[in-house]
Amino acid sequence: MEEYVGELWHKLVTRVADKQHVGAAVSLDEISKTAAIFFRALGGDAGLNLSAAPSTRHGARRGWRDRLASSGERVELSWRDGETLRLPEKIDLFTERSLNRDLYLWLVALSAADVNDSLPWIVRNQTATLATLARFPGLGSRYNRLVDALLPLRTLPSKLPSDEAAQELAIRQALQQPGSIHTLPLSKKPFQPVPLWTHPSPPVSVSNKVSTSDGAPEREQSDDKNVAKSRRKHAAERTDMPDGKDGFLMMFRAESLFSWTEYINVNRPQDEEDDIESAALAAEDMDSMTVARDGETTVAKLRFDLDLPAAGEDDAPLGEGISLPEWDYKKQVMQPDYCRLQECISPQAQPCELPPHLRRTARRLRSQFQALAPTRTWLKGQQDGEEIDLDAWVRQEADLLSGAHADSRGMYRAQVNQQRDLACLLLADLSLSTDAYASDHARVIDVIRDSLFLFSEALSATGDRFAMYGFSSLKRGNVRFNRLKSFDDRYDGLARGRIQAIKPGYYTRMGAAIRQASALLAAQPQRQRLLLLLTDGKPNDLDRYEGRYGIEDTRMALHQARQLGLRPFCVTIDNEANEYLPHLFGVGGFAVIRKPEDLPKELPLLYAQMTR
C-alpha cells in the first residue's frame, strides 16, 4: 500500500512540474540529416560527427514544483569540439513544433560560426550570433521568433534576488540586442540555462592519464541486439586504477564488518534484471564516466592471444613490405614512411570449386553480365570497310534522282570489336568486426566471402580486368594486405581457394590500404579505373587511428586516389554509415546495404550500374 501511494504521489507531482510539450517535440533522429546538410552548407567543419549532447546539472534556481518533484536539475545544451557537434537529443521547449525545429536549425547555424573559443561565454555567444546573422540575414526573423518565445519561459528578474536578477537582465539584453553585453554580473548561484546558446562549460573529456597504446580499443560495439542505440555520448575521463592501499577500512579486519542480512531474515530472490540494461540506466544519471586501467603491461600477464596465429598458420609475406605515408589532420602534414604495409598470401589456400549454395545465383549473374562482354559491332558510313553500306548507297541514289544534294558520308561499313576499357580493384575489409554475425546463420566474413565469389563470377563473364585484395591492421607497423587475385592472375580454382581461406584479421587502418590499392590500380592502362571498397565500419586501430584522425587520413587517401584518375566507391553494411561516408566519398560515392545477407547479390548489380 505504501509503495502504491508513493507511486501515485510521484506521478502527481511529476505531472504538475512537467514543462515538456511531448506533442510538439522534435528529436535529433528526425532532423539529423537536415542538420548535417545545413551545418555543412553554412560552412561548418564537414569532418565533425553529429551526436546527442549528454544532460548536465546546471545548478540554477528552480521553482518549488521542480524541487518537490526533483526535476529540472539537468539540461541538454549544444556544443562542439574537434571531433563532434553535440545537439540536444530532443527539443520540446516550445508548444509549437515549428519553433522546436527552428531551435535545432539555429543551434546548427550558431555552431557553424567561427568564433574564438577563449572569449567569455556570454561574449562568445553574442559574437557567434552577430556573425551568423551577418552572413545569413534570412535567419534574423527565425532568431527573433525564438527569442520572443523563450523570454516568457524564463524566470522574471523581479522574482529573483538582486544578484541573480542582474544576471538575468544581462542575458535578456544580450539575447535581444546581441553585442551589447560585455561582462556577466557575478552571482552566488549559476544563471538559468540559455537554450539558444552553446554550453557555457561543456563537459569535455580530459586527456588520458594512462597510455592506451598497449591495450584494447577505446570503444567496442556491442553485439546485443536488444540494447537500444542512442545518439547520446557521455563525457569521460581516464584515471589510474585505485591500488586499494588507502582508506579508513584498511584498519579493520573484514570479518568484523557486519551487514543487514545477518540480522534480517528476508526472501531475496535472484535478480534477473539484465546487467547491460541496468548499466545503461545508471549511465543516464551520471554527469561523466571515469574509466580506469590496472596499469599492468601485457607481458606481466599470462594469456593466449587468439588473434595472433602461429608462424606456421599465418599468411606468407610477399616481399619486404612497403612504407606508406599517413595524414595528420591536426598538424595538417603528411607524415612520410609512417606505416608499414605487408602484402601477403594465404599458404593454406587450396584450389576449389564454387560453393554449391552459390552456383544457381552465379549462373544467373553470368548470363546477365554476358551482355556487357565485348562484342563485334558494325559501324556504318565508313570511308573504307568490309562491305558496302546498302542503306547509304540507296539514300545517295535517291538524292541524285531527286536532284538533292547527295550525302558525302562513306559508303562502306566495317566490323569492329566493342571493348570495355575498364579495370576494377575490389578492396575488402577483413577486420575483427567481420567475425560478428550479420544474421542468424552467417557471420559478416561469410557474407563478404560469398560477395567476392559472386563478384568474381560476374566479372569473369564480362572480361573486365579486375583484382581483389583484403586488408586489416595491427597498429601502423603491421598493415596486412592480402592478395586474393592480382590483375595478372587468372580467376581459377586457386583464386577461389584464396577467397575461401579469408578470415577475420585485426583492425581497419583504411588509409594505408587505399593508398596501396590506388598505386596498383593507377598502374593499369585502362581509361576507366574503379576502386571499390567493401567494408562494415569506419576506420580504426589500436593506436591513435580512431575517430576524426582515422576519418581524415582515409579522406586524404581517397583525395589522392581521385588525383590519380581513379573513381573510388564504397559499399557498406554499416547502418551508421550516413554519418561519416558523405564526408569521405561525397554524395553518390557510396551505397549502404541495409540487409547484409543481400550483399552478395547486390554487389555485382551495383558494379553493372556503375560501369554500364
Short mmCIF file of N, CA and C in Angstrom, two decimals, residues 88-230:
data_model
loop_
_atom_site.label_atom_id
_atom_site.label_comp_id
_atom_site.label_asym_id
_atom_site.label_seq_id
_atom_site.Cartn_x
_atom_site.Cartn_y
_atom_site.Cartn_z
N PRO A 88 21.01 18.72 -28.54
CA PRO A 88 20.07 18.02 -27.65
C PRO A 88 19.43 16.82 -28.35
N GLU A 89 19.26 15.75 -27.60
CA GLU A 89 18.66 14.55 -28.20
C GLU A 89 17.18 14.79 -28.53
N LYS A 90 16.55 15.69 -27.83
CA LYS A 90 15.15 16.02 -28.09
C LYS A 90 14.90 17.45 -27.63
N ILE A 91 14.12 18.19 -28.41
CA ILE A 91 13.74 19.55 -28.03
C ILE A 91 12.22 19.61 -27.95
N ASP A 92 11.72 19.88 -26.75
CA ASP A 92 10.28 20.03 -26.52
C ASP A 92 10.02 21.27 -25.66
N LEU A 93 10.82 22.30 -25.88
CA LEU A 93 10.76 23.50 -25.05
C LEU A 93 9.51 24.33 -25.34
N PHE A 94 9.11 24.41 -26.60
CA PHE A 94 8.01 25.28 -27.00
C PHE A 94 6.76 24.46 -27.30
N THR A 95 5.64 25.15 -27.29
CA THR A 95 4.37 24.48 -27.57
C THR A 95 4.17 24.22 -29.05
N GLU A 96 4.89 24.94 -29.91
CA GLU A 96 4.78 24.76 -31.35
C GLU A 96 5.94 23.92 -31.85
N ARG A 97 5.62 22.91 -32.64
CA ARG A 97 6.64 22.02 -33.17
C ARG A 97 7.59 22.78 -34.11
N SER A 98 7.06 23.75 -34.85
CA SER A 98 7.90 24.50 -35.78
C SER A 98 8.98 25.29 -35.03
N LEU A 99 8.66 25.81 -33.84
CA LEU A 99 9.66 26.53 -33.06
C LEU A 99 10.75 25.59 -32.55
N ASN A 100 10.37 24.40 -32.13
CA ASN A 100 11.37 23.43 -31.67
C ASN A 100 12.30 23.04 -32.82
N ARG A 101 11.73 22.91 -34.01
CA ARG A 101 12.57 22.59 -35.17
C ARG A 101 13.48 23.77 -35.52
N ASP A 102 12.94 24.99 -35.44
CA ASP A 102 13.75 26.17 -35.71
C ASP A 102 14.89 26.30 -34.71
N LEU A 103 14.66 25.88 -33.47
CA LEU A 103 15.72 25.94 -32.47
C LEU A 103 16.86 25.00 -32.84
N TYR A 104 16.55 23.83 -33.35
CA TYR A 104 17.59 22.92 -33.82
C TYR A 104 18.43 23.59 -34.92
N LEU A 105 17.75 24.16 -35.90
CA LEU A 105 18.46 24.77 -37.03
C LEU A 105 19.27 25.98 -36.59
N TRP A 106 18.75 26.74 -35.62
CA TRP A 106 19.51 27.88 -35.13
C TRP A 106 20.78 27.43 -34.40
N LEU A 107 20.67 26.38 -33.60
CA LEU A 107 21.85 25.87 -32.90
C LEU A 107 22.90 25.37 -33.89
N VAL A 108 22.44 24.76 -34.98
CA VAL A 108 23.37 24.30 -36.01
C VAL A 108 24.07 25.49 -36.66
N ALA A 109 23.29 26.53 -36.99
CA ALA A 109 23.88 27.72 -37.60
C ALA A 109 24.86 28.40 -36.66
N LEU A 110 24.50 28.47 -35.38
CA LEU A 110 25.38 29.10 -34.40
C LEU A 110 26.69 28.33 -34.25
N SER A 111 26.61 27.00 -34.33
CA SER A 111 27.80 26.17 -34.20
C SER A 111 28.70 26.26 -35.41
N ALA A 112 28.15 26.65 -36.56
CA ALA A 112 28.96 26.77 -37.77
C ALA A 112 29.79 28.04 -37.79
N ALA A 113 29.47 29.00 -36.92
CA ALA A 113 30.23 30.25 -36.88
C ALA A 113 31.63 30.01 -36.32
N ASP A 114 32.60 30.63 -36.92
CA ASP A 114 34.00 30.51 -36.48
C ASP A 114 34.30 31.63 -35.48
N VAL A 115 34.27 31.28 -34.18
CA VAL A 115 34.44 32.26 -33.11
C VAL A 115 35.57 31.79 -32.19
N ASN A 116 36.29 32.73 -31.66
CA ASN A 116 37.37 32.43 -30.73
C ASN A 116 36.80 31.79 -29.46
N ASP A 117 37.20 30.56 -29.18
CA ASP A 117 36.67 29.83 -28.03
C ASP A 117 37.18 30.37 -26.70
N SER A 118 38.22 31.19 -26.73
CA SER A 118 38.76 31.72 -25.48
C SER A 118 37.96 32.91 -24.95
N LEU A 119 37.02 33.40 -25.71
CA LEU A 119 36.20 34.52 -25.24
C LEU A 119 35.27 34.07 -24.12
N PRO A 120 34.87 34.99 -23.23
CA PRO A 120 33.89 34.63 -22.19
C PRO A 120 32.60 34.11 -22.83
N TRP A 121 31.91 33.28 -22.08
CA TRP A 121 30.74 32.58 -22.63
C TRP A 121 29.71 33.54 -23.22
N ILE A 122 29.33 34.57 -22.49
CA ILE A 122 28.29 35.47 -22.97
C ILE A 122 28.76 36.29 -24.15
N VAL A 123 30.04 36.63 -24.19
CA VAL A 123 30.60 37.37 -25.33
C VAL A 123 30.72 36.44 -26.54
N ARG A 124 31.15 35.23 -26.29
CA ARG A 124 31.33 34.28 -27.39
C ARG A 124 30.01 34.02 -28.11
N ASN A 125 28.92 33.82 -27.36
CA ASN A 125 27.64 33.53 -28.00
C ASN A 125 27.07 34.75 -28.70
N GLN A 126 27.27 35.93 -28.14
CA GLN A 126 26.81 37.13 -28.84
C GLN A 126 27.60 37.34 -30.13
N THR A 127 28.90 37.10 -30.08
CA THR A 127 29.72 37.24 -31.28
C THR A 127 29.29 36.25 -32.36
N ALA A 128 29.03 35.00 -31.93
CA ALA A 128 28.58 34.00 -32.89
C ALA A 128 27.21 34.37 -33.47
N THR A 129 26.33 34.92 -32.64
CA THR A 129 25.02 35.34 -33.12
C THR A 129 25.14 36.44 -34.16
N LEU A 130 25.95 37.46 -33.87
CA LEU A 130 26.14 38.56 -34.81
C LEU A 130 26.76 38.06 -36.12
N ALA A 131 27.75 37.17 -36.01
CA ALA A 131 28.40 36.66 -37.22
C ALA A 131 27.42 35.84 -38.06
N THR A 132 26.58 35.04 -37.40
CA THR A 132 25.61 34.22 -38.13
C THR A 132 24.57 35.08 -38.82
N LEU A 133 24.04 36.07 -38.11
CA LEU A 133 23.02 36.94 -38.70
C LEU A 133 23.60 37.82 -39.80
N ALA A 134 24.88 38.18 -39.69
CA ALA A 134 25.50 39.00 -40.73
C ALA A 134 25.72 38.19 -42.01
N ARG A 135 26.11 36.92 -41.87
CA ARG A 135 26.35 36.08 -43.04
C ARG A 135 25.04 35.61 -43.68
N PHE A 136 24.03 35.36 -42.84
CA PHE A 136 22.77 34.80 -43.32
C PHE A 136 21.62 35.64 -42.77
N PRO A 137 21.33 36.77 -43.36
CA PRO A 137 20.29 37.66 -42.84
C PRO A 137 18.91 37.00 -42.80
N GLY A 138 18.69 35.99 -43.63
CA GLY A 138 17.40 35.32 -43.63
C GLY A 138 17.07 34.62 -42.33
N LEU A 139 18.09 34.36 -41.51
CA LEU A 139 17.84 33.72 -40.21
C LEU A 139 17.38 34.72 -39.16
N GLY A 140 17.37 36.00 -39.48
CA GLY A 140 17.01 37.01 -38.49
C GLY A 140 15.60 36.86 -37.96
N SER A 141 14.64 36.65 -38.85
CA SER A 141 13.25 36.51 -38.40
C SER A 141 13.07 35.26 -37.56
N ARG A 142 13.76 34.21 -37.92
CA ARG A 142 13.67 32.97 -37.13
C ARG A 142 14.27 33.17 -35.74
N TYR A 143 15.38 33.86 -35.67
CA TYR A 143 16.00 34.12 -34.38
C TYR A 143 15.11 34.99 -33.50
N ASN A 144 14.50 36.00 -34.08
CA ASN A 144 13.62 36.88 -33.29
C ASN A 144 12.41 36.12 -32.76
N ARG A 145 11.86 35.21 -33.56
CA ARG A 145 10.73 34.41 -33.07
C ARG A 145 11.15 33.53 -31.90
N LEU A 146 12.34 32.97 -31.99
CA LEU A 146 12.82 32.12 -30.90
C LEU A 146 13.03 32.93 -29.62
N VAL A 147 13.61 34.10 -29.73
CA VAL A 147 13.83 34.94 -28.56
C VAL A 147 12.49 35.35 -27.94
N ASP A 148 11.54 35.76 -28.76
CA ASP A 148 10.23 36.16 -28.24
C ASP A 148 9.52 35.01 -27.55
N ALA A 149 9.72 33.79 -28.04
CA ALA A 149 9.08 32.63 -27.41
C ALA A 149 9.82 32.17 -26.16
N LEU A 150 11.13 32.44 -26.08
CA LEU A 150 11.93 31.96 -24.95
C LEU A 150 11.77 32.85 -23.72
N LEU A 151 11.74 34.17 -23.89
CA LEU A 151 11.75 35.08 -22.74
C LEU A 151 10.59 34.84 -21.78
N PRO A 152 9.35 34.60 -22.23
CA PRO A 152 8.28 34.33 -21.26
C PRO A 152 8.48 33.05 -20.46
N LEU A 153 9.31 32.13 -20.94
CA LEU A 153 9.54 30.87 -20.23
C LEU A 153 10.59 31.02 -19.14
N ARG A 154 11.35 32.10 -19.13
CA ARG A 154 12.39 32.30 -18.14
C ARG A 154 11.82 33.00 -16.91
N THR A 155 12.45 32.79 -15.78
CA THR A 155 12.00 33.42 -14.53
C THR A 155 12.18 34.93 -14.62
N LEU A 156 11.17 35.65 -14.21
CA LEU A 156 11.23 37.11 -14.26
C LEU A 156 12.30 37.63 -13.29
N PRO A 157 13.03 38.67 -13.67
CA PRO A 157 14.04 39.23 -12.75
C PRO A 157 13.44 39.71 -11.44
N SER A 158 12.19 40.17 -11.47
CA SER A 158 11.55 40.67 -10.25
C SER A 158 11.34 39.58 -9.21
N LYS A 159 11.39 38.33 -9.61
CA LYS A 159 11.20 37.22 -8.68
C LYS A 159 12.52 36.61 -8.23
N LEU A 160 13.62 37.23 -8.58
CA LEU A 160 14.94 36.71 -8.24
C LEU A 160 15.65 37.66 -7.30
N PRO A 161 16.60 37.16 -6.51
CA PRO A 161 17.45 38.04 -5.71
C PRO A 161 18.20 39.02 -6.60
N SER A 162 18.71 40.05 -6.01
CA SER A 162 19.30 41.14 -6.78
C SER A 162 20.46 40.69 -7.66
N ASP A 163 21.34 39.85 -7.11
CA ASP A 163 22.49 39.42 -7.92
C ASP A 163 22.05 38.53 -9.09
N GLU A 164 21.11 37.62 -8.85
CA GLU A 164 20.62 36.77 -9.92
C GLU A 164 19.79 37.57 -10.91
N ALA A 165 19.06 38.58 -10.41
CA ALA A 165 18.26 39.44 -11.30
C ALA A 165 19.16 40.20 -12.25
N ALA A 166 20.31 40.68 -11.76
CA ALA A 166 21.24 41.40 -12.62
C ALA A 166 21.76 40.49 -13.74
N GLN A 167 22.04 39.23 -13.40
CA GLN A 167 22.47 38.29 -14.42
C GLN A 167 21.37 38.05 -15.45
N GLU A 168 20.16 37.86 -14.97
CA GLU A 168 19.05 37.59 -15.88
C GLU A 168 18.79 38.77 -16.80
N LEU A 169 18.88 39.98 -16.28
CA LEU A 169 18.69 41.16 -17.12
C LEU A 169 19.77 41.26 -18.19
N ALA A 170 21.00 40.93 -17.82
CA ALA A 170 22.10 40.97 -18.80
C ALA A 170 21.88 39.93 -19.90
N ILE A 171 21.45 38.73 -19.52
CA ILE A 171 21.21 37.69 -20.52
C ILE A 171 20.07 38.08 -21.44
N ARG A 172 18.99 38.62 -20.89
CA ARG A 172 17.86 39.05 -21.71
C ARG A 172 18.28 40.14 -22.71
N GLN A 173 19.09 41.07 -22.25
CA GLN A 173 19.53 42.14 -23.15
C GLN A 173 20.45 41.57 -24.23
N ALA A 174 21.31 40.62 -23.85
CA ALA A 174 22.21 40.01 -24.82
C ALA A 174 21.44 39.23 -25.88
N LEU A 175 20.33 38.60 -25.48
CA LEU A 175 19.51 37.87 -26.45
C LEU A 175 18.81 38.84 -27.40
N GLN A 176 18.27 39.92 -26.87
CA GLN A 176 17.51 40.85 -27.70
C GLN A 176 18.40 41.79 -28.50
N GLN A 177 19.55 42.14 -27.94
CA GLN A 177 20.48 43.05 -28.60
C GLN A 177 21.88 42.44 -28.57
N PRO A 178 22.17 41.47 -29.42
CA PRO A 178 23.49 40.81 -29.39
C PRO A 178 24.62 41.82 -29.56
N GLY A 179 25.65 41.68 -28.74
CA GLY A 179 26.80 42.55 -28.78
C GLY A 179 26.75 43.70 -27.80
N SER A 180 25.64 43.84 -27.04
CA SER A 180 25.50 44.96 -26.11
C SER A 180 26.03 44.65 -24.72
N ILE A 181 26.28 43.39 -24.39
CA ILE A 181 26.76 42.99 -23.06
C ILE A 181 28.18 42.46 -23.20
N HIS A 182 29.08 42.99 -22.37
CA HIS A 182 30.48 42.59 -22.44
C HIS A 182 30.92 41.74 -21.25
N THR A 183 30.21 41.83 -20.14
CA THR A 183 30.53 41.03 -18.96
C THR A 183 29.23 40.55 -18.33
N LEU A 184 29.30 39.43 -17.67
CA LEU A 184 28.15 38.88 -16.95
C LEU A 184 28.31 39.18 -15.47
N PRO A 185 27.33 39.85 -14.84
CA PRO A 185 27.45 40.15 -13.41
C PRO A 185 27.62 38.88 -12.57
N LEU A 186 28.31 39.01 -11.47
CA LEU A 186 28.56 37.88 -10.58
C LEU A 186 27.31 37.58 -9.76
N SER A 187 27.18 36.30 -9.37
CA SER A 187 26.04 35.88 -8.57
C SER A 187 26.44 34.67 -7.75
N LYS A 188 25.72 34.47 -6.64
CA LYS A 188 26.01 33.33 -5.77
C LYS A 188 25.60 32.02 -6.43
N LYS A 189 24.50 32.05 -7.19
CA LYS A 189 24.03 30.84 -7.87
C LYS A 189 24.25 30.99 -9.37
N PRO A 190 24.42 29.89 -10.06
CA PRO A 190 24.57 29.96 -11.52
C PRO A 190 23.31 30.52 -12.19
N PHE A 191 23.50 31.02 -13.38
CA PHE A 191 22.38 31.58 -14.14
C PHE A 191 21.54 30.46 -14.75
N GLN A 192 20.33 30.80 -15.13
CA GLN A 192 19.47 29.84 -15.78
C GLN A 192 20.00 29.50 -17.17
N PRO A 193 19.89 28.26 -17.59
CA PRO A 193 20.41 27.86 -18.91
C PRO A 193 19.74 28.66 -20.03
N VAL A 194 20.51 28.87 -21.10
CA VAL A 194 20.03 29.60 -22.26
C VAL A 194 20.00 28.62 -23.44
N PRO A 195 18.85 28.08 -23.80
CA PRO A 195 18.80 27.05 -24.86
C PRO A 195 19.23 27.57 -26.24
N LEU A 196 19.19 28.90 -26.46
CA LEU A 196 19.57 29.44 -27.76
C LEU A 196 21.07 29.59 -27.92
N TRP A 197 21.83 29.33 -26.86
CA TRP A 197 23.27 29.47 -26.91
C TRP A 197 23.96 28.13 -26.64
N THR A 198 25.24 28.11 -26.88
CA THR A 198 26.01 26.90 -26.63
C THR A 198 26.31 26.76 -25.13
N HIS A 199 26.78 25.61 -24.76
CA HIS A 199 27.05 25.28 -23.36
C HIS A 199 28.13 26.21 -22.79
N PRO A 200 27.91 26.77 -21.59
CA PRO A 200 28.92 27.67 -21.00
C PRO A 200 30.21 26.96 -20.63
N SER A 201 30.11 25.72 -20.18
CA SER A 201 31.32 24.96 -19.82
C SER A 201 31.06 23.50 -20.15
N PRO A 202 31.19 23.13 -21.40
CA PRO A 202 30.87 21.76 -21.81
C PRO A 202 31.76 20.74 -21.11
N PRO A 203 31.18 19.58 -20.76
CA PRO A 203 31.95 18.55 -20.05
C PRO A 203 32.83 17.76 -20.99
N VAL A 204 33.85 18.41 -21.54
CA VAL A 204 34.74 17.73 -22.47
C VAL A 204 35.59 16.73 -21.73
N SER A 205 35.98 15.69 -22.46
CA SER A 205 36.80 14.65 -21.85
C SER A 205 38.19 15.17 -21.59
N VAL A 206 38.72 14.82 -20.43
CA VAL A 206 40.08 15.22 -20.11
C VAL A 206 41.05 14.28 -20.78
N SER A 207 42.28 14.69 -20.85
CA SER A 207 43.30 13.88 -21.51
C SER A 207 43.57 12.63 -20.69
N ASN A 208 43.98 11.60 -21.39
CA ASN A 208 44.22 10.32 -20.74
C ASN A 208 45.40 10.42 -19.78
N LYS A 209 45.21 9.84 -18.62
CA LYS A 209 46.31 9.75 -17.67
C LYS A 209 47.11 8.47 -17.86
N VAL A 210 46.51 7.50 -18.54
CA VAL A 210 47.17 6.23 -18.75
C VAL A 210 47.26 6.00 -20.24
N SER A 211 48.39 5.58 -20.72
CA SER A 211 48.55 5.33 -22.15
C SER A 211 47.69 4.17 -22.55
N THR A 212 47.08 4.29 -23.73
CA THR A 212 46.21 3.23 -24.23
C THR A 212 46.82 2.49 -25.41
N SER A 213 48.10 2.73 -25.66
CA SER A 213 48.68 2.17 -26.87
C SER A 213 48.86 0.67 -26.79
N ASP A 214 48.90 0.10 -25.59
CA ASP A 214 49.12 -1.34 -25.48
C ASP A 214 47.87 -2.09 -25.07
N GLY A 215 46.76 -1.42 -25.02
CA GLY A 215 45.55 -2.06 -24.56
C GLY A 215 44.57 -2.30 -25.67
N ALA A 216 43.34 -2.50 -25.26
CA ALA A 216 42.26 -2.76 -26.20
C ALA A 216 41.76 -1.46 -26.79
N PRO A 217 40.97 -1.54 -27.83
CA PRO A 217 40.43 -0.31 -28.40
C PRO A 217 39.58 0.44 -27.40
N GLU A 218 39.51 1.75 -27.61
CA GLU A 218 38.76 2.59 -26.68
C GLU A 218 37.28 2.28 -26.68
N ARG A 219 36.73 1.92 -27.85
CA ARG A 219 35.30 1.65 -27.95
C ARG A 219 35.12 0.35 -28.70
N GLU A 220 34.22 -0.43 -28.23
CA GLU A 220 33.86 -1.66 -28.91
C GLU A 220 32.36 -1.70 -29.06
N GLN A 221 31.90 -2.20 -30.17
CA GLN A 221 30.48 -2.26 -30.41
C GLN A 221 29.90 -3.49 -29.74
N SER A 222 28.72 -3.30 -29.19
CA SER A 222 28.04 -4.41 -28.55
C SER A 222 27.28 -5.21 -29.58
N ASP A 223 27.28 -6.53 -29.44
CA ASP A 223 26.54 -7.41 -30.33
C ASP A 223 25.14 -7.68 -29.83
N ASP A 224 24.77 -7.12 -28.69
CA ASP A 224 23.45 -7.35 -28.13
C ASP A 224 22.42 -6.54 -28.91
N LYS A 225 21.54 -7.23 -29.63
CA LYS A 225 20.56 -6.55 -30.46
C LYS A 225 19.42 -5.97 -29.63
N ASN A 226 19.32 -6.37 -28.37
CA ASN A 226 18.23 -5.89 -27.54
C ASN A 226 18.52 -4.54 -26.92
N VAL A 227 19.77 -4.12 -27.00
CA VAL A 227 20.15 -2.84 -26.41
C VAL A 227 19.84 -1.73 -27.39
N ALA A 228 19.02 -0.79 -26.99
CA ALA A 228 18.62 0.31 -27.85
C ALA A 228 19.80 1.25 -28.07
N LYS A 229 20.00 1.63 -29.30
CA LYS A 229 21.10 2.53 -29.63
C LYS A 229 20.65 3.97 -29.39
N SER A 230 21.55 4.76 -28.87
CA SER A 230 21.26 6.16 -28.60
C SER A 230 22.37 7.00 -29.19
#
